Protein backbone atom coordinates (compact mmCIF):
# COMPACT_ATOMS: atom_id res chain seq x y z
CA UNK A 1 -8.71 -29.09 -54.15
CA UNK A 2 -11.23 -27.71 -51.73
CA UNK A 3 -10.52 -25.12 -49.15
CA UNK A 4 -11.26 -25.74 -45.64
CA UNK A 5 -12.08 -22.43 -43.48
CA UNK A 6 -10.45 -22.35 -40.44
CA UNK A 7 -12.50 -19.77 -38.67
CA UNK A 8 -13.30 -20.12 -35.10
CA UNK A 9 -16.56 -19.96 -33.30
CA UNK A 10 -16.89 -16.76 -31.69
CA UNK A 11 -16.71 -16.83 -27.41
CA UNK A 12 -18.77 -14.72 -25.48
CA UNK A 13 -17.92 -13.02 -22.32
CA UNK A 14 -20.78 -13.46 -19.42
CA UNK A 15 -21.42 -9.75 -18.40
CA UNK A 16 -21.93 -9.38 -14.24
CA UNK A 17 -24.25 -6.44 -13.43
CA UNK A 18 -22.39 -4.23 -10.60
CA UNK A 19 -24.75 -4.56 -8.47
CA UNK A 20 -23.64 -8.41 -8.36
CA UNK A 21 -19.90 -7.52 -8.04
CA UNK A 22 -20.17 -4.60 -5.66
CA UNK A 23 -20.52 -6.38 -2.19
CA UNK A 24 -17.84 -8.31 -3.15
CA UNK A 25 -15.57 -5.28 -4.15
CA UNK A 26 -17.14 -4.12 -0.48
CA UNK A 27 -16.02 -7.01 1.46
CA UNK A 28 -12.66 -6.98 -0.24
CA UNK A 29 -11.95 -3.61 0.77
CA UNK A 30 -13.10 -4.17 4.20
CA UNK A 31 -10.70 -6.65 4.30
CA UNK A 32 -7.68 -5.24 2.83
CA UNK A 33 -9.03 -2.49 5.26
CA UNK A 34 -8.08 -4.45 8.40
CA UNK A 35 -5.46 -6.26 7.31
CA UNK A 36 -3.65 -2.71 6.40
CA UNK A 37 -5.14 -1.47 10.51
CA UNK A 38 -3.43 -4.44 11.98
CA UNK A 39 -0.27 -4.22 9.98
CA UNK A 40 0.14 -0.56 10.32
CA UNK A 41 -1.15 0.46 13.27
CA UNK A 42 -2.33 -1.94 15.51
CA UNK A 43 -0.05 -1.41 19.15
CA UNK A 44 0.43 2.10 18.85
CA UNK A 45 -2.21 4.59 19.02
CA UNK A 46 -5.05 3.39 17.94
CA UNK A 47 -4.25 -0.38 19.91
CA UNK A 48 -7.36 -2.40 20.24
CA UNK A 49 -5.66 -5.46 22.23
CA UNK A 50 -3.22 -4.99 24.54
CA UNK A 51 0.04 -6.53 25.13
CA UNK A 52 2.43 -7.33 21.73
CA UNK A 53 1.14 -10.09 20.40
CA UNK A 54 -0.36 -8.93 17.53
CA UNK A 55 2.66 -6.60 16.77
CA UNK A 56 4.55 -10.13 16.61
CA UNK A 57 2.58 -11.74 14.40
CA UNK A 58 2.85 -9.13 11.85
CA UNK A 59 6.33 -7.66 12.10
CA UNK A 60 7.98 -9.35 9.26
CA UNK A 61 5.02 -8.30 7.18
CA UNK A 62 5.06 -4.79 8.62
CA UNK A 63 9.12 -4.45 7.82
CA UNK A 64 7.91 -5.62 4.39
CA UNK A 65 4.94 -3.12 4.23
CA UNK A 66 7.73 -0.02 5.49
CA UNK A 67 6.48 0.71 8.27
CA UNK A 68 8.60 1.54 11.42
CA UNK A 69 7.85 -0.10 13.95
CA UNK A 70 11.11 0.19 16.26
């Protein structure tokens, strides 16, 4: 009776440099960034557009978020 071994081959894991991931960690941010502005705080203060029709657009998300918006 022979014995079969059942090891498996080993997998590697490619390794990314930082430098490769960081303007993508950069434009993420910048995005979250501006998505969190126009939740948040777009139509009060710091309003870039007038009228409400970006305050529309993202109430339900800004109820969800917490923030008071009436």
């Amino acid at each position: 009776m022979s014995h079969v071994s059942t090891t498996s081959p080993e997998l590697e894991v490619p390794r990314l440099p930082l430098s490769a991931l960081a303007p993508w960690a950069f434009f993420f941010v910048l995005l979250a960034s501006i998505a969190v502005f126009f939740v948040g705080a777009e139509q009060g203060a710091f309003s870039l557009f007038s009228g409400t029709a970006i305050h529309e657009w993202v109430h339900d998300g800004r109820h969800l978020l917490g923030y008071p918006c009436h």
